[in-house]
C-alpha positions as a printed Julia matrix, in Angstrom:
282×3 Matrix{Float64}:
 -80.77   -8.61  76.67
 -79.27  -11.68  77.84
 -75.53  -11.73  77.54
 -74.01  -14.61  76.08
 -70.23  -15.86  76.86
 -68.58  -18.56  74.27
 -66.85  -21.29  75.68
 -63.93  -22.86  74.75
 -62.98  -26.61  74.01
 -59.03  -28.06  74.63
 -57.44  -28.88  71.25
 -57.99  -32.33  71.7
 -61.68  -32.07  72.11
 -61.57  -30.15  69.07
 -59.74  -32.66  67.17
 -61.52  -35.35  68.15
 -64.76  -33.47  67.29
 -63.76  -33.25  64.21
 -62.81  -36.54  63.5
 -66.28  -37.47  64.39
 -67.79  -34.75  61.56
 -65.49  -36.99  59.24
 -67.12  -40.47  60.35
 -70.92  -40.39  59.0
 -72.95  -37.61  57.08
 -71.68  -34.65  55.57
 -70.71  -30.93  56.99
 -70.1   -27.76  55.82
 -66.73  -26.36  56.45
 -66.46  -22.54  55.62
 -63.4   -20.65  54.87
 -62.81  -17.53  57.08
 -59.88  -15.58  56.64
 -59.52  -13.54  59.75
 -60.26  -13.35  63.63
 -63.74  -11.83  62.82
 -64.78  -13.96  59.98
 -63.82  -17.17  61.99
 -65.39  -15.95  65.29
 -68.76  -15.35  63.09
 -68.68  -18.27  61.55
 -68.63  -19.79  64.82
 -71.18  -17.41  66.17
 -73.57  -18.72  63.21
 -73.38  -22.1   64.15
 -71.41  -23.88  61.61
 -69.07  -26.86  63.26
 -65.53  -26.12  62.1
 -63.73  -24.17  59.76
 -61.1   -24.18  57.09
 -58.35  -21.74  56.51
 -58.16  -20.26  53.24
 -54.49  -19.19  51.84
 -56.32  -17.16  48.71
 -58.39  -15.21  51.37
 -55.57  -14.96  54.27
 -53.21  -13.79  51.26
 -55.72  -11.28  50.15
 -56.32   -9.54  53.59
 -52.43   -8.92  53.93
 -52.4    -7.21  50.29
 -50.58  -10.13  48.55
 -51.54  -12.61  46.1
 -51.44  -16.19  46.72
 -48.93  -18.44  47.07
 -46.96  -14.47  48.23
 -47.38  -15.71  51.85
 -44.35  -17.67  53.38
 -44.66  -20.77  56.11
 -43.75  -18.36  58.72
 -47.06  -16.06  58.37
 -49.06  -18.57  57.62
 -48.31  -20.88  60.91
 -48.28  -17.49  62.77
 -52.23  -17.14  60.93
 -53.09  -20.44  62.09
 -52.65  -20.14  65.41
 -54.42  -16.88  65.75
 -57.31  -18.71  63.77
 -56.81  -21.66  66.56
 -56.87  -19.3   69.63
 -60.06  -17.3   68.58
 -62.55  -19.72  68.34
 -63.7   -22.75  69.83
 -64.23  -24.35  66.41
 -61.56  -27.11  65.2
 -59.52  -25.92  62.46
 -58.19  -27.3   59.0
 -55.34  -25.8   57.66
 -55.13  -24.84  53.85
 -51.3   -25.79  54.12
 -50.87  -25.21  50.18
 -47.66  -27.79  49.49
 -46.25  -28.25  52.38
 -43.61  -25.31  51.73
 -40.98  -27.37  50.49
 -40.72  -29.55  47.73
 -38.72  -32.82  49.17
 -40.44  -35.38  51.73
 -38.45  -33.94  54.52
 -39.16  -30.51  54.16
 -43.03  -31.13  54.08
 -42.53  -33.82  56.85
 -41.16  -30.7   58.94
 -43.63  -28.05  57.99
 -46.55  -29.95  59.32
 -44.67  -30.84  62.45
 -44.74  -26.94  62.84
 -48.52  -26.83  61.65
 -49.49  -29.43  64.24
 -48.13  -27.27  67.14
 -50.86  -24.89  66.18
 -53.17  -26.33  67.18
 -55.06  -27.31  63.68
 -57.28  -30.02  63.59
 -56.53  -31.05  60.16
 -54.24  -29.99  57.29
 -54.0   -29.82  53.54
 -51.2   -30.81  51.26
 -51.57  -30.05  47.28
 -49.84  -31.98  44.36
 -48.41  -28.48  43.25
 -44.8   -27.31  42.47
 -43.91  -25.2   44.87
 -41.27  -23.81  42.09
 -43.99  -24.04  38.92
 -46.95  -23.53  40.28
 -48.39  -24.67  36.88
 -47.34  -27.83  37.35
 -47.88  -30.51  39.24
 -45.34  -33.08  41.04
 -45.8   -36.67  39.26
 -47.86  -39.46  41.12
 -44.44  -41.02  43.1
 -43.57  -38.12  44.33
 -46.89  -36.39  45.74
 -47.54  -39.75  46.83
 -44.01  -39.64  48.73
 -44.86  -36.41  50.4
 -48.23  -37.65  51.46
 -46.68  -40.71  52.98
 -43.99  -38.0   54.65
 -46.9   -35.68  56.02
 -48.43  -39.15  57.28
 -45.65  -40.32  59.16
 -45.31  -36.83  60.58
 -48.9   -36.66  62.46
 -48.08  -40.38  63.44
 -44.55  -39.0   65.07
 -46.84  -35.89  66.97
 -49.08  -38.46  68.64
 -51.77  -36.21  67.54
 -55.14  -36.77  66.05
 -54.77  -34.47  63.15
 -56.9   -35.31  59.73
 -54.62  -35.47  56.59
 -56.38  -34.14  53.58
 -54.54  -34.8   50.71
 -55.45  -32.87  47.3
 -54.68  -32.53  43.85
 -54.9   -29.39  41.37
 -55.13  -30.84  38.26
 -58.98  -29.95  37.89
 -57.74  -26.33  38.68
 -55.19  -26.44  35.57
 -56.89  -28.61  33.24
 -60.56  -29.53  33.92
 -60.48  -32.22  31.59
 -57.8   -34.41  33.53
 -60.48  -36.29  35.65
 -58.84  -39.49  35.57
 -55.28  -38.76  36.45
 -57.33  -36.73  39.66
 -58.98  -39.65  40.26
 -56.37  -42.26  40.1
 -53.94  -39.88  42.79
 -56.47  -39.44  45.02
 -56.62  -43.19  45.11
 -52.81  -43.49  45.5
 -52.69  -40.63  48.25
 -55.58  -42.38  50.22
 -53.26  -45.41  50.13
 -50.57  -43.61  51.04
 -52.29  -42.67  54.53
 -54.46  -39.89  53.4
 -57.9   -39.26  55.79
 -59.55  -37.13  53.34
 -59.33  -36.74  49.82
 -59.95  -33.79  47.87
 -59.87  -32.63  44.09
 -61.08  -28.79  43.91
 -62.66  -28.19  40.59
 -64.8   -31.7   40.11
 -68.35  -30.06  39.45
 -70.28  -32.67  37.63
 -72.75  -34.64  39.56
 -71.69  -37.66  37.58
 -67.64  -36.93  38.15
 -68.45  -36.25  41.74
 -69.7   -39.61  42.36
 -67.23  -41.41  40.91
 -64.71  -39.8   43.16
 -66.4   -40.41  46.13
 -66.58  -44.14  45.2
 -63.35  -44.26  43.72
 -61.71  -42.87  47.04
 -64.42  -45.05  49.86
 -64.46  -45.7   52.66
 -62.71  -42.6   53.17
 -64.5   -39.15  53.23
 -64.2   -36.81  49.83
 -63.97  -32.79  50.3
 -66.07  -30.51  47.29
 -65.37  -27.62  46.54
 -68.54  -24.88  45.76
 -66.74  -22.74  43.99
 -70.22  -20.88  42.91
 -73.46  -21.72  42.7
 -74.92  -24.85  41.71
 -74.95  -27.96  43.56
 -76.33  -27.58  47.07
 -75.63  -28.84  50.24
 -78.07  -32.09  50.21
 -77.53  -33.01  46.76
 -73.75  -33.22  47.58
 -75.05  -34.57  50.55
 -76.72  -37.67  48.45
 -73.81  -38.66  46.53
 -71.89  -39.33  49.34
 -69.8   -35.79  49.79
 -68.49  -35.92  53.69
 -67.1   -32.5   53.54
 -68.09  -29.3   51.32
 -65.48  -25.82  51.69
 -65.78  -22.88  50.19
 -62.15  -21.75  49.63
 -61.56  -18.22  48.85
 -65.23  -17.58  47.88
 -66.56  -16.05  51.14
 -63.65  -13.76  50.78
 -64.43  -12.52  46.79
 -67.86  -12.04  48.19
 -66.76   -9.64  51.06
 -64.1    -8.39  48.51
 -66.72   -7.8   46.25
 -68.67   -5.53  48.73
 -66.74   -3.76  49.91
 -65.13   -2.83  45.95
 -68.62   -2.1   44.98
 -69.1     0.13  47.56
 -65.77    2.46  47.38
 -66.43    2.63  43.66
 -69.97    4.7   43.98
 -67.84    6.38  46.76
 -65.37    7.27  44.46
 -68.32    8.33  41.48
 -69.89   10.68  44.47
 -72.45    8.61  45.78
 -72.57    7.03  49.69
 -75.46    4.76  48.6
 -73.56    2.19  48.39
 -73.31    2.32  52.26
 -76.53    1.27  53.08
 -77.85   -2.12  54.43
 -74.34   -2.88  56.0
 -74.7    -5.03  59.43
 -75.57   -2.89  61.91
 -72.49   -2.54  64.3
 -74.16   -3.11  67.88
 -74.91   -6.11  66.87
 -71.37   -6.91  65.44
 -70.06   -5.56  68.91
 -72.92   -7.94  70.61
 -71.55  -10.99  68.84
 -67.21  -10.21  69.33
 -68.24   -8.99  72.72
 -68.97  -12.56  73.69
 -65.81  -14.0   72.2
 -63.69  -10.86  74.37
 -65.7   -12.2   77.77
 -64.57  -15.78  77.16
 -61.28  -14.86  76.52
């Protein structure tokens, strides 16, 4: 067998990589929520990866929006320092709810080592609700000025959640997305647009700059999104419900007296073949 040893890139080849993913075409850009599922992400080829704050929240027995800025900056770095694969960071909103706070929280993202970072339209303190059009816009322009201040080449993806809460509010989506773009967003992003004919609206609504999907499920795939101008497709906290979903499925024949459940797992030398490479470039 021919042993294998992963290399890995300085943070600002990795940011600059993936500012080039956000120039032309369009990219998938998985959600891991650990060391392992990052590293085989990585090991299956993909080109960069998202964090997910459902799935990190998940693994650590909370639900989300549990986690605090502290655990989840600790979390990114790991996520940073285990592969060679740039990293956006689901940064939820901001942790704080005035300009300044987010301003500071993704000054303390950046040093990381993320790629790229998310802030959402959501109240921090109602997370039913969303903050008004002035003032998301007002923290996107504060998270802007931030990554200007590092010096940094970090994408700023600015979302709303209003598809999440009502799926009918495509319009007032549509016309923040437009405002955060001109506020100094990179990337735009409105999980819960599903229609082919919403979805391409967005994307023009938002041009020249890039528009993130969300596949929530199945349904659309990659080169349909691909063909109405999608840049970037993630898959939030999906993978994890899938591995969640496993693993549940499993433990419940265990628990009815039945190990079938236990068969067809991945076989484990080759798991140890694939971490074993990560462990020699470390």
């Amino acid at each position: 067998m021919v042993m294998t040893t992963v290399t890995m890139r300085s943070v600002p080849e990795r940011r600059a990589a993936f500012r080039r993913l956000h120039e032309s075409g369009c990219f998938v850009l998985p959600n891991p929520w650990d060391v392992g599922s990052a590293r085989m992400l990585q090991h299956l080829g993909f080109e960069a990866i998202a964090s997910t704050s459902t799935g990190f929240a998940w693994s650590t027995g909370r639900p989300d929006y549990a986690v605090g800025r502290g655990d989840v900056l600790k979390h990114l770095r790991i996520l940073c320092d285990a592969t060679d694969l740039p990293v956006n960071a689901d940064f939820e909103s901001g942790f704080a709810a005035d300009p300044a706070g987010v301003a500071e929280s993704v000054e303390l993202a950046i040093e990381t080592g993320v790629a790229g970072l998310s802030i959402e339209d959501r109240n921090v303190d109602a997370l039913e609700e969303l903050y008004d059009v002035r003032t998301a816009v007002e923290r996107v322009r504060a998270a802007r000025k931030a990554i200007d201040r590092s010096g940094h080449d970090v994408i700023l993806v600015a979302r709303t959640e209003g598809l999440l809460i009502d799926h009918r509010s495509l319009t007032p989506a549509i016309d923040k997305l437009v405002a955060f773009a001109d506020a100094g967003a990179d990337c735009l992003y409105a999980p819960g647009v599903r229609d082919t004919g919403d979805i391409a609206t967005m994307v023009r609504a938002v041009a020249p700059k890039p528009l993130n999907v969300l596949a929530m499920r199945p349904g659309l795939d990659l080169q349909e999104l691909a063909d109405l101008g999608v840049r970037r497709i993630s898959t939030g906290g999906a993978l994890a419900r899938v591995a969640w979903r496993a693993m549940i499925n499993a433990a419940e024949r265990i628990k009815a007296g039945s190990f079938d459940g236990l068969e067809g797992g991945t076989p484990g030398t080759r798991l140890d073949d694939i971490f074993r490479a990560f462990e020699r470039s470390g």
